[in-house]
PDB file of C-alpha atoms in Angstrom:
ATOM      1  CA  UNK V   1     129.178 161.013  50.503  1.00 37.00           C
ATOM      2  CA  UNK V   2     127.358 161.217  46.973  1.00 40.00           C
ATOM      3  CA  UNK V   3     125.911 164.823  45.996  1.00 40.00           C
ATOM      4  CA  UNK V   4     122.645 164.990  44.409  1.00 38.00           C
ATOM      5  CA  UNK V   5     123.753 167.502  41.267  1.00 40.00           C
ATOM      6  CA  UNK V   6     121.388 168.222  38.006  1.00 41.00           C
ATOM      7  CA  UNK V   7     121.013 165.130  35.697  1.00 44.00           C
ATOM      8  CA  UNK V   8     120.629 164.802  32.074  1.00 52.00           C
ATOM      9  CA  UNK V   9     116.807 163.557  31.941  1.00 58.00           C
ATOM     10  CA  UNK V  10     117.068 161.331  29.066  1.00 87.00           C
ATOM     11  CA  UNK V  11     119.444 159.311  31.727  1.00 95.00           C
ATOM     12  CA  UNK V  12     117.873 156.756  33.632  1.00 97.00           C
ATOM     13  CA  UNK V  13     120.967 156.755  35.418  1.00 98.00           C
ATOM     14  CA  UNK V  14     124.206 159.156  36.132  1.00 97.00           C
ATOM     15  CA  UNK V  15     127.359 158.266  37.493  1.00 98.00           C
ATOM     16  CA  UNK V  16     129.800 160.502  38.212  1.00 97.00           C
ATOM     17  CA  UNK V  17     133.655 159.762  39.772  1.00 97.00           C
ATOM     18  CA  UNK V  18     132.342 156.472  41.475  1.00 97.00           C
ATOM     19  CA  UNK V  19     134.918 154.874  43.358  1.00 97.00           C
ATOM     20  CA  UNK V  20     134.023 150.688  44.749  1.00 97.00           C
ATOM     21  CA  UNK V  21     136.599 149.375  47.286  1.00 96.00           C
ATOM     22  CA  UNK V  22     136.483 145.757  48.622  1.00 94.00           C
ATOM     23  CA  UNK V  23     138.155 144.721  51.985  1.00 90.00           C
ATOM     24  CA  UNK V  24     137.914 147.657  53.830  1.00 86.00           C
ATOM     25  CA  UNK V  25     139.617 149.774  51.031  1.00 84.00           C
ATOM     26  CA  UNK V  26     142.681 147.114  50.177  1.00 89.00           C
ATOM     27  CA  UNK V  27     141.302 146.339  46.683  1.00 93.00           C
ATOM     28  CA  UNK V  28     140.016 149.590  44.900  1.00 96.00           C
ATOM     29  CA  UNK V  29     137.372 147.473  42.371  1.00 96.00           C
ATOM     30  CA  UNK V  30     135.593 150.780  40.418  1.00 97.00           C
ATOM     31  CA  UNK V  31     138.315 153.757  39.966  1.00 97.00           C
ATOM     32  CA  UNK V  32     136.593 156.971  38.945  1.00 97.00           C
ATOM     33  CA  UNK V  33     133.789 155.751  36.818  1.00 98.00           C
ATOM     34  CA  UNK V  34     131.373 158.434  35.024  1.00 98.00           C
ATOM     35  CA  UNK V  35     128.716 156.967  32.616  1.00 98.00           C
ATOM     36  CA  UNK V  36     125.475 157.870  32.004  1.00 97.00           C
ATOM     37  CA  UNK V  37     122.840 154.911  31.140  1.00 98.00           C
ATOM     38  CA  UNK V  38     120.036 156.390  29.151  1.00 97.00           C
ATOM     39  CA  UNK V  39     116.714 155.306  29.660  1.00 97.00           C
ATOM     40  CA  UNK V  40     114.713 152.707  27.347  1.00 96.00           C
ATOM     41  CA  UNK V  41     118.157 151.329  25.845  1.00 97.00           C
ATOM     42  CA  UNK V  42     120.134 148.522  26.270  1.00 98.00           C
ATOM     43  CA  UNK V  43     123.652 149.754  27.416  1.00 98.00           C
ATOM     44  CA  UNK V  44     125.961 146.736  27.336  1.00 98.00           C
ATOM     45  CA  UNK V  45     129.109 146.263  29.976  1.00 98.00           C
ATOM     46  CA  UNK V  46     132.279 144.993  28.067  1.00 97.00           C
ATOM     47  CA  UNK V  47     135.294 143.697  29.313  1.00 95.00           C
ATOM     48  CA  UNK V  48     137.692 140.851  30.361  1.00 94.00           C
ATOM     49  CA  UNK V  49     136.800 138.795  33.179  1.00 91.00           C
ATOM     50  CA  UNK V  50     137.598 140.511  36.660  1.00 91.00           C
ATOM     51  CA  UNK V  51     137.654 144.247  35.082  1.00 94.00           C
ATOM     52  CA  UNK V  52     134.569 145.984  37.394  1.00 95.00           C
ATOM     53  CA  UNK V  53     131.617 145.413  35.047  1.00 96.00           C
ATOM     54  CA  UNK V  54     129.814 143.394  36.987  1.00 96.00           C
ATOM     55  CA  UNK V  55     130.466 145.252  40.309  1.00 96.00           C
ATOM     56  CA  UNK V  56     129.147 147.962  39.001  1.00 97.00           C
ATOM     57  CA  UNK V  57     125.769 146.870  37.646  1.00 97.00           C
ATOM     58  CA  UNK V  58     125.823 145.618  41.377  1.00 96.00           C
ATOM     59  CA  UNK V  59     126.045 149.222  42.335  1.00 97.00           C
ATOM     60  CA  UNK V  60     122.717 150.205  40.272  1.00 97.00           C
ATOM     61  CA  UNK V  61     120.402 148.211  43.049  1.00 96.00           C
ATOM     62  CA  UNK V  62     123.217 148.247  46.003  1.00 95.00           C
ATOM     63  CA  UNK V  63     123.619 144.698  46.112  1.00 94.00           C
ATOM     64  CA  UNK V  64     127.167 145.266  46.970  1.00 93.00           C
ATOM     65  CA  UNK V  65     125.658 146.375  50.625  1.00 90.00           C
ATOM     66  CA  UNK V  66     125.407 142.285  50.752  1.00 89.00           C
ATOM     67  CA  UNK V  67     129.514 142.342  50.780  1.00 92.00           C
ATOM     68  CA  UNK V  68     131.065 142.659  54.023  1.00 92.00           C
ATOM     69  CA  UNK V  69     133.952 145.149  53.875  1.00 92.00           C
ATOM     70  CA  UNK V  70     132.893 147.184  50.692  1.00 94.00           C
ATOM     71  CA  UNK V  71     133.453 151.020  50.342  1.00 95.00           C
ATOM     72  CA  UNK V  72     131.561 153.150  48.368  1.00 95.00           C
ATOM     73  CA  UNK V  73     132.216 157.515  47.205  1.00 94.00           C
ATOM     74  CA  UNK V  74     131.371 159.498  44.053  1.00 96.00           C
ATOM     75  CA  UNK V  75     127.875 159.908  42.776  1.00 96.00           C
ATOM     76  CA  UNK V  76     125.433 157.647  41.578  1.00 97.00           C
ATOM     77  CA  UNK V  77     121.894 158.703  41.067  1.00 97.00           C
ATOM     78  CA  UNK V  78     118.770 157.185  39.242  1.00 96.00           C
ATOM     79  CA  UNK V  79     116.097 159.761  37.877  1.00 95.00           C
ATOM     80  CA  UNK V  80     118.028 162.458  40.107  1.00 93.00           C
ATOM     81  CA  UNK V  81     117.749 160.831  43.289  1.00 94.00           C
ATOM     82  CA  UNK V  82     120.981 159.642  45.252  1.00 95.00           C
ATOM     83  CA  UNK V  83     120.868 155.891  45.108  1.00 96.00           C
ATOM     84  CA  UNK V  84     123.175 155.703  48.202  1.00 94.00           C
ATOM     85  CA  UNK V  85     121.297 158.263  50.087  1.00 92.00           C
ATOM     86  CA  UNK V  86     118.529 157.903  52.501  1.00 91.00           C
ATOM     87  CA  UNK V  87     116.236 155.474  50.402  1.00 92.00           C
ATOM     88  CA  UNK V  88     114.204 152.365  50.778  1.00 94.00           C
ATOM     89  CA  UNK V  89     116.537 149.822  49.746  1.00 94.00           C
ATOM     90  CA  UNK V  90     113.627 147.226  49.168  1.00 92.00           C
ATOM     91  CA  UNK V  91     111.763 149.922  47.365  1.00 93.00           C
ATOM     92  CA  UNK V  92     114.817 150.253  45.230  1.00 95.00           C
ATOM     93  CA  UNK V  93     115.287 146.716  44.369  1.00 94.00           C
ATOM     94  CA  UNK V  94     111.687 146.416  42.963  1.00 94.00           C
ATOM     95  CA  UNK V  95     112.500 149.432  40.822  1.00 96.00           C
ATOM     96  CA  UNK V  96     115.465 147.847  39.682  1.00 97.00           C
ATOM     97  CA  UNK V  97     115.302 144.030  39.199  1.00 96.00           C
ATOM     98  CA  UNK V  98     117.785 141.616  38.420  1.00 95.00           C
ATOM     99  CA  UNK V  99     118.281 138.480  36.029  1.00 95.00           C
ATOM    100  CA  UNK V 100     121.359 136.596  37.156  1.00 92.00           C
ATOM    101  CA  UNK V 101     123.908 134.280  34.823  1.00 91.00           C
ATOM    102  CA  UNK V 102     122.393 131.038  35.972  1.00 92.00           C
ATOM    103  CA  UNK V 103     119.313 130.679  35.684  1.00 94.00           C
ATOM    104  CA  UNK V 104     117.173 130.472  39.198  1.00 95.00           C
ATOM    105  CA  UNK V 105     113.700 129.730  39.198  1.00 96.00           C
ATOM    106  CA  UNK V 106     112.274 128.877  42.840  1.00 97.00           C
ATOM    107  CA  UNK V 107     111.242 125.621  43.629  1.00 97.00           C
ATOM    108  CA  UNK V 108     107.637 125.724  43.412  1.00 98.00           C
ATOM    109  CA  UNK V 109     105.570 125.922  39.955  1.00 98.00           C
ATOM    110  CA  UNK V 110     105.833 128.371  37.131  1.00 98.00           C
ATOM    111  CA  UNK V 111     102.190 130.441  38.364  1.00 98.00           C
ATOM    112  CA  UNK V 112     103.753 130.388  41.607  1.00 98.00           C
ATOM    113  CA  UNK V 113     106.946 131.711  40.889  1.00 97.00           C
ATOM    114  CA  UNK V 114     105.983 134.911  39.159  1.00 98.00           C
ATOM    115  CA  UNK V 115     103.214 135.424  41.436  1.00 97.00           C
ATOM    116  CA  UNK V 116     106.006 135.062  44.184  1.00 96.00           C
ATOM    117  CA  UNK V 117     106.809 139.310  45.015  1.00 94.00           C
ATOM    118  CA  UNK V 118     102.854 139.743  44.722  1.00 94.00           C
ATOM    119  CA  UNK V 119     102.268 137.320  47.277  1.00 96.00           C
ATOM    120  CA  UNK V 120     105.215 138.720  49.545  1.00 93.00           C
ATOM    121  CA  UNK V 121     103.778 142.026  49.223  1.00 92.00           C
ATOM    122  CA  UNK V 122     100.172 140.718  50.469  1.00 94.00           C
ATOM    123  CA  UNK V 123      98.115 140.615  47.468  1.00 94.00           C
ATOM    124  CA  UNK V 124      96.064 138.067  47.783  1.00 95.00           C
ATOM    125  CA  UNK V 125      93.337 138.530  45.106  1.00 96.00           C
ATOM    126  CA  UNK V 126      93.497 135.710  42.854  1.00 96.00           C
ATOM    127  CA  UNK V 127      91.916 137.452  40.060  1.00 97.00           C
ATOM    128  CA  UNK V 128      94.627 140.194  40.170  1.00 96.00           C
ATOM    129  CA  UNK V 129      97.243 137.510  40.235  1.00 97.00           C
ATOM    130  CA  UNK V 130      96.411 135.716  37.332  1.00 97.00           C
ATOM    131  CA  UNK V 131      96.154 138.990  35.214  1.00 97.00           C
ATOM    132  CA  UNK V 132      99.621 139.781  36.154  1.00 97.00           C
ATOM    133  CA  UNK V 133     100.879 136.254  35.709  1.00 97.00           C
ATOM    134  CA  UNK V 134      99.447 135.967  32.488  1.00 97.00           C
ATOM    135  CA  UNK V 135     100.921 139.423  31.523  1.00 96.00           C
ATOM    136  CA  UNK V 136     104.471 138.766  33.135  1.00 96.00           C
ATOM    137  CA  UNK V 137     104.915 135.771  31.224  1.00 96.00           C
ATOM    138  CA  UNK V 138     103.505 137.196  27.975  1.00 95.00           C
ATOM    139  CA  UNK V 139     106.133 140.053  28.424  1.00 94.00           C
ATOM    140  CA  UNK V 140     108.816 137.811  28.325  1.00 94.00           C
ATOM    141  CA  UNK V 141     107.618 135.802  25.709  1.00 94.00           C
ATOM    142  CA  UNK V 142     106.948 132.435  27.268  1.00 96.00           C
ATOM    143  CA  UNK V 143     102.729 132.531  27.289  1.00 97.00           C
ATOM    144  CA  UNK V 144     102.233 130.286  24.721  1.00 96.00           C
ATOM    145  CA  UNK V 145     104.794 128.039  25.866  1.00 96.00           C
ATOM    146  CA  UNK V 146     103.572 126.930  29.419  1.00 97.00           C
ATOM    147  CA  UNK V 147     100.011 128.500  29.416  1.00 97.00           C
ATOM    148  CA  UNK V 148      98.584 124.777  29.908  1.00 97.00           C
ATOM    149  CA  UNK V 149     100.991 123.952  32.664  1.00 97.00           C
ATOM    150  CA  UNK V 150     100.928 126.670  35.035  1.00 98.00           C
ATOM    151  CA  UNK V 151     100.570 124.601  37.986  1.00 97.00           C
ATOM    152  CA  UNK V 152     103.742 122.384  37.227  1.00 98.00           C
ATOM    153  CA  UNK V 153     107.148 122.346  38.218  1.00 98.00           C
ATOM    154  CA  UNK V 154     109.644 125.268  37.029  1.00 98.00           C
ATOM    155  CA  UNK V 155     112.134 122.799  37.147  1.00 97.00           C
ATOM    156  CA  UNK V 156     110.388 121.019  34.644  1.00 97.00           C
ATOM    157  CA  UNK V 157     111.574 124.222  31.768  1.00 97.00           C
ATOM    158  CA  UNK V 158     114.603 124.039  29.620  1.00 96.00           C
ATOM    159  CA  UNK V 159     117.415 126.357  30.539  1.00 95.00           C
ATOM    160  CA  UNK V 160     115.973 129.061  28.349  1.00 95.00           C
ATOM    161  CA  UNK V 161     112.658 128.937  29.495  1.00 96.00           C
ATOM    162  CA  UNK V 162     113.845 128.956  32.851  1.00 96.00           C
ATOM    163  CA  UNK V 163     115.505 132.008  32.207  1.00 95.00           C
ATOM    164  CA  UNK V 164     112.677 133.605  30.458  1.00 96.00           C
ATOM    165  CA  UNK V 165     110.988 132.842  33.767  1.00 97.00           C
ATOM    166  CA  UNK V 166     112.850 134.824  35.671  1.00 96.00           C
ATOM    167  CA  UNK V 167     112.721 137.622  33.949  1.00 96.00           C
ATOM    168  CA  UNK V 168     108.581 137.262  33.561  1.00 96.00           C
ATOM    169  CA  UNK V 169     109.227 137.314  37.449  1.00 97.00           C
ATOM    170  CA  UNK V 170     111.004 140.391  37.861  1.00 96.00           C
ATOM    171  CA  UNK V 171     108.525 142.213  35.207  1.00 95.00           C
ATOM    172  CA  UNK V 172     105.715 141.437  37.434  1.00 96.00           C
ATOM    173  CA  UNK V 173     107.454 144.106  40.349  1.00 95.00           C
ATOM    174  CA  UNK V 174     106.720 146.071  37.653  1.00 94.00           C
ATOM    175  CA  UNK V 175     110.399 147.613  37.825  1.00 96.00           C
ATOM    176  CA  UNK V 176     111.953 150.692  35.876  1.00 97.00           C
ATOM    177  CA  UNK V 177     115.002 149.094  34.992  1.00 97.00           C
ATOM    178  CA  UNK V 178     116.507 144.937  34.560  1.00 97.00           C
ATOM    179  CA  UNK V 179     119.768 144.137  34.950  1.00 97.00           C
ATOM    180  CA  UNK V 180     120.917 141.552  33.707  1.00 97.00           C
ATOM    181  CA  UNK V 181     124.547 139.432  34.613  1.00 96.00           C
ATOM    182  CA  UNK V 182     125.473 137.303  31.347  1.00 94.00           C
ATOM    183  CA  UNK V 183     121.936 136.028  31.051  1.00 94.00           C
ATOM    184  CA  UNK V 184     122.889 134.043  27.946  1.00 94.00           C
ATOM    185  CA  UNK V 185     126.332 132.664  29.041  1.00 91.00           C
ATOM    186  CA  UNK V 186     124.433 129.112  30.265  1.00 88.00           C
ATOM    187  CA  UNK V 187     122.332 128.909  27.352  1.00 91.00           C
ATOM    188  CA  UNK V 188     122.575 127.241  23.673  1.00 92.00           C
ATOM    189  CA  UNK V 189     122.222 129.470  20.370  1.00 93.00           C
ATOM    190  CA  UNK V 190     118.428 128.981  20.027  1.00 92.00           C
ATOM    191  CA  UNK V 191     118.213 130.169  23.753  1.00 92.00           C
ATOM    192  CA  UNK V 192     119.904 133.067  23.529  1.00 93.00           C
ATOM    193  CA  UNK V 193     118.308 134.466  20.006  1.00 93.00           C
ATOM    194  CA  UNK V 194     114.574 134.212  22.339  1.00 93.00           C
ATOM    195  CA  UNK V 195     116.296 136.382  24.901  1.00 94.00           C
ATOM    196  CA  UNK V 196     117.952 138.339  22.543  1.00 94.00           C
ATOM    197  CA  UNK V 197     114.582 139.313  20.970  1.00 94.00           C
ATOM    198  CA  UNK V 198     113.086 139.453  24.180  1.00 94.00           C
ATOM    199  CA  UNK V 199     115.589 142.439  25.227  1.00 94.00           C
ATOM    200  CA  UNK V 200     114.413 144.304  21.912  1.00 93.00           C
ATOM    201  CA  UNK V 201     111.061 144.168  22.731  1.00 93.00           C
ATOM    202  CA  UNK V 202     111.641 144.636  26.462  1.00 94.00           C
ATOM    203  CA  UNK V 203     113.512 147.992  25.922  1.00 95.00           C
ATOM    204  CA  UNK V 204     110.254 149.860  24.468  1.00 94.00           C
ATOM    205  CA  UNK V 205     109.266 149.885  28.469  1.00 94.00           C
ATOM    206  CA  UNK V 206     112.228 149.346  30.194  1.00 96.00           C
ATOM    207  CA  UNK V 207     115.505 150.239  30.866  1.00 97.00           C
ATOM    208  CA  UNK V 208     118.300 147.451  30.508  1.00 97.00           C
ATOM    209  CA  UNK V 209     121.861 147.425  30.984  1.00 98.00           C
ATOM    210  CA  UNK V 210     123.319 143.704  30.568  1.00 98.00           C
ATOM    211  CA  UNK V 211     127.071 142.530  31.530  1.00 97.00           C
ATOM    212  CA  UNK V 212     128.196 140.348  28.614  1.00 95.00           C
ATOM    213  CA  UNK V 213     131.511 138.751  27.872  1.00 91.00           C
ATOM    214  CA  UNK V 214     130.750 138.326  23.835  1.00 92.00           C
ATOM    215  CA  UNK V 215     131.157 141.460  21.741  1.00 92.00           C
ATOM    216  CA  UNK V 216     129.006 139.803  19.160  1.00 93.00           C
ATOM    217  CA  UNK V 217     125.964 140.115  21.861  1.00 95.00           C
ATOM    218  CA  UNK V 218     126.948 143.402  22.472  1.00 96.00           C
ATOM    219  CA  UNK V 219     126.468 144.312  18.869  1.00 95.00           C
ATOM    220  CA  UNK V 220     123.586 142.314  18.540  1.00 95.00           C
ATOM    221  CA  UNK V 221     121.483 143.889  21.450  1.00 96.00           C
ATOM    222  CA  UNK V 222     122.903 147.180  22.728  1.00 97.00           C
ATOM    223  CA  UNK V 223     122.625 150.767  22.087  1.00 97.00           C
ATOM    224  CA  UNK V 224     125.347 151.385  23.952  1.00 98.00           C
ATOM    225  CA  UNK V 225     128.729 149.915  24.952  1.00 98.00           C
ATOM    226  CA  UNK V 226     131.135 150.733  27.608  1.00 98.00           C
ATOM    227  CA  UNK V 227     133.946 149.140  27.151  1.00 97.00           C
ATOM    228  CA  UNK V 228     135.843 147.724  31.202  1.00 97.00           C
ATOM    229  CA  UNK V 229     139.492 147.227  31.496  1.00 96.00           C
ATOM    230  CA  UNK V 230     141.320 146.666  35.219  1.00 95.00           C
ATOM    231  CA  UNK V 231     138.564 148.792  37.484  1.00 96.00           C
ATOM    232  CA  UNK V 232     138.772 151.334  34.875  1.00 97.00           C
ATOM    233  CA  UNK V 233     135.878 153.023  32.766  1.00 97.00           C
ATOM    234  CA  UNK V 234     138.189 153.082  29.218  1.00 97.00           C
ATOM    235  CA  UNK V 235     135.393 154.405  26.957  1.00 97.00           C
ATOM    236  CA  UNK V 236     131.655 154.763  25.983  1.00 97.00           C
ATOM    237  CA  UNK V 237     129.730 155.147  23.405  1.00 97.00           C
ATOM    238  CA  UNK V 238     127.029 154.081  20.843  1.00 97.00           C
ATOM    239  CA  UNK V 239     127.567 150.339  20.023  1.00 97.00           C
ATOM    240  CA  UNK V 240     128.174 151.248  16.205  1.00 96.00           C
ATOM    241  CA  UNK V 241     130.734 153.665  16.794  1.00 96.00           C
ATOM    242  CA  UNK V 242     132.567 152.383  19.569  1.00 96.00           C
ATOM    243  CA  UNK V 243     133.354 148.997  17.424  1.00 95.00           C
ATOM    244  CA  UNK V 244     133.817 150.685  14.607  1.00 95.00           C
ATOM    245  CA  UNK V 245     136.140 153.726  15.486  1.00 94.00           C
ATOM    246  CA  UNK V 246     137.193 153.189  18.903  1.00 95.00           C
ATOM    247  CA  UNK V 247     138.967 155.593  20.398  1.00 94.00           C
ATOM    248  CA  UNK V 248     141.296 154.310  22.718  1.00 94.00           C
ATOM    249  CA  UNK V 249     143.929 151.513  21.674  1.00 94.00           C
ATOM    250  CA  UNK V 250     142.890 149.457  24.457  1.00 94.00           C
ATOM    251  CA  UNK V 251     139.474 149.318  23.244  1.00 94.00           C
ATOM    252  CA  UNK V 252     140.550 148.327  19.784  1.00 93.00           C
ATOM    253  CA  UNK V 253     142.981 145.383  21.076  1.00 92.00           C
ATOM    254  CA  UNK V 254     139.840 144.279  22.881  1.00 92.00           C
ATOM    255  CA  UNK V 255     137.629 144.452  20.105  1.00 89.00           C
ATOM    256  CA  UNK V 256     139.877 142.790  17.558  1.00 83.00           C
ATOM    257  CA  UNK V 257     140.515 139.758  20.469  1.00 78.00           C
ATOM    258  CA  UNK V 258     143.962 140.705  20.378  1.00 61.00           C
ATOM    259  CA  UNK V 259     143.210 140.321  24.688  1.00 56.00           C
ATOM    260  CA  UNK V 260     140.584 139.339  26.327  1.00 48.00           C
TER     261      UNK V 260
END
């Protein structure tokens, strides 16, 4: 069972001895992670490929509840409040939204699409819709772009639009925190610089912790870094500092590509 202990306020989140298992406890996933992920940064997850990052920005909005067989102890709590205690998991979700790798627009058009969750959660004013359709897609920077073609296709967007699109969708839950899984990873350069900028200017009202596999995002975008190796937590810190003066050999292997 997670405690609910005193939390460092500037922390949007604190996690403390976390422990993930998969198959019923054969595969132990997250081994004793503590970080705290202040709010209104961009903390980026490092790491090879199969290390725990990703699992654990799954733990941040308990999408691992979707995995049959997964195990859960330590502490985990978001603005002091036990994220695996007796909460409204839906409620939860909308406070913390998710972007995924590959892009996934629904297939409807792009006013429909952000003005999906509304809908869902009965609001039926059109007024109100458009206001937060026009806002949600002006927050993630894609107004200008598709302002005279609201009623077509999504499918119709480039990759990085697309992308952009889902995020404008999650902003209009009007959540606390995005996650994000490798949101660049199917994009080309000019792609990823618009949602590069878009995390900068996304930060000043939300908090945003992204799984990357390229350091040189990392340094781009992040505040912080914590660095992933084999289920383990190896280190944390500021993004300047930890490439710079790593601590931990491991770390500076990674960051030199001597692994990876």
């Amino acid at each position: 069972m997670m405690t609910a202990t005193a939390m460092n306020t500037a922390n949007k989140f604190d996690i403390e001895n976390l422990n993930l298992f998969y198959n019923n406890g054969a595969n132990h996933a997250l081994k004793d992670i503590t970080l705290p992920i202040p709010s209104k940064k961009v903390t980026a997850l490092i790491g090879p490929s199969g290390c725990g990052k990703s699992t654990l920005l799954r733990c941040l909005n308990r999408m691992n509840d979707l995995i049959e067989g997964v195990k859960i102890n330590g502490r985990l709590e978001m603005d002091r409040e036990n994220v695996y205690g007796n909460i409204d998991i839906a409620s939860l979700r909308i406070k913390v939204g998710m972007v995924f790798q590959k892009p996934n627009p629904f297939p409807m058009s792009i006013y429909d699409n952000v003005a999906y969750g509304l809908r869902a959660q009965g609001v039926t004013d059109k007024k109100k819709l458009d206001e937060v359709v026009e806002k949600s897609l002006r927050g993630a920077a894609l107004w200008d772009e598709v302002k005279d073609r609201l009623k077509s296709h999504a499918f119709g967007l480039s990759g990085g639009q697309q992308q952009r699109l889902c995020i404008a969708r999650t902003i209009a839950m009007e959540p606390e925190v995005i996650l994000m899984d490798e949101p660049t990873s199917a994009l080309d350069p000019i792609a990823t610089k618009k949602i590069e900028d878009l995390m900068e200017e996304l930060k000043k009202n939300y908090t945003i912790v992204i799984v990357t596999h390229s350091m040189q995002q990392a340094r781009r975008i992040s505040d912080r870094t914590a660095f992933f190796l084999m289920g383990e937590l190896v280190e944390h810190d500021e993004t300047a500092n930890l490439f710079a003066n790593p601590r931990d050999d491991r770390t500076r292997g990674y960051v030199n590509g001597d692994f990876g």
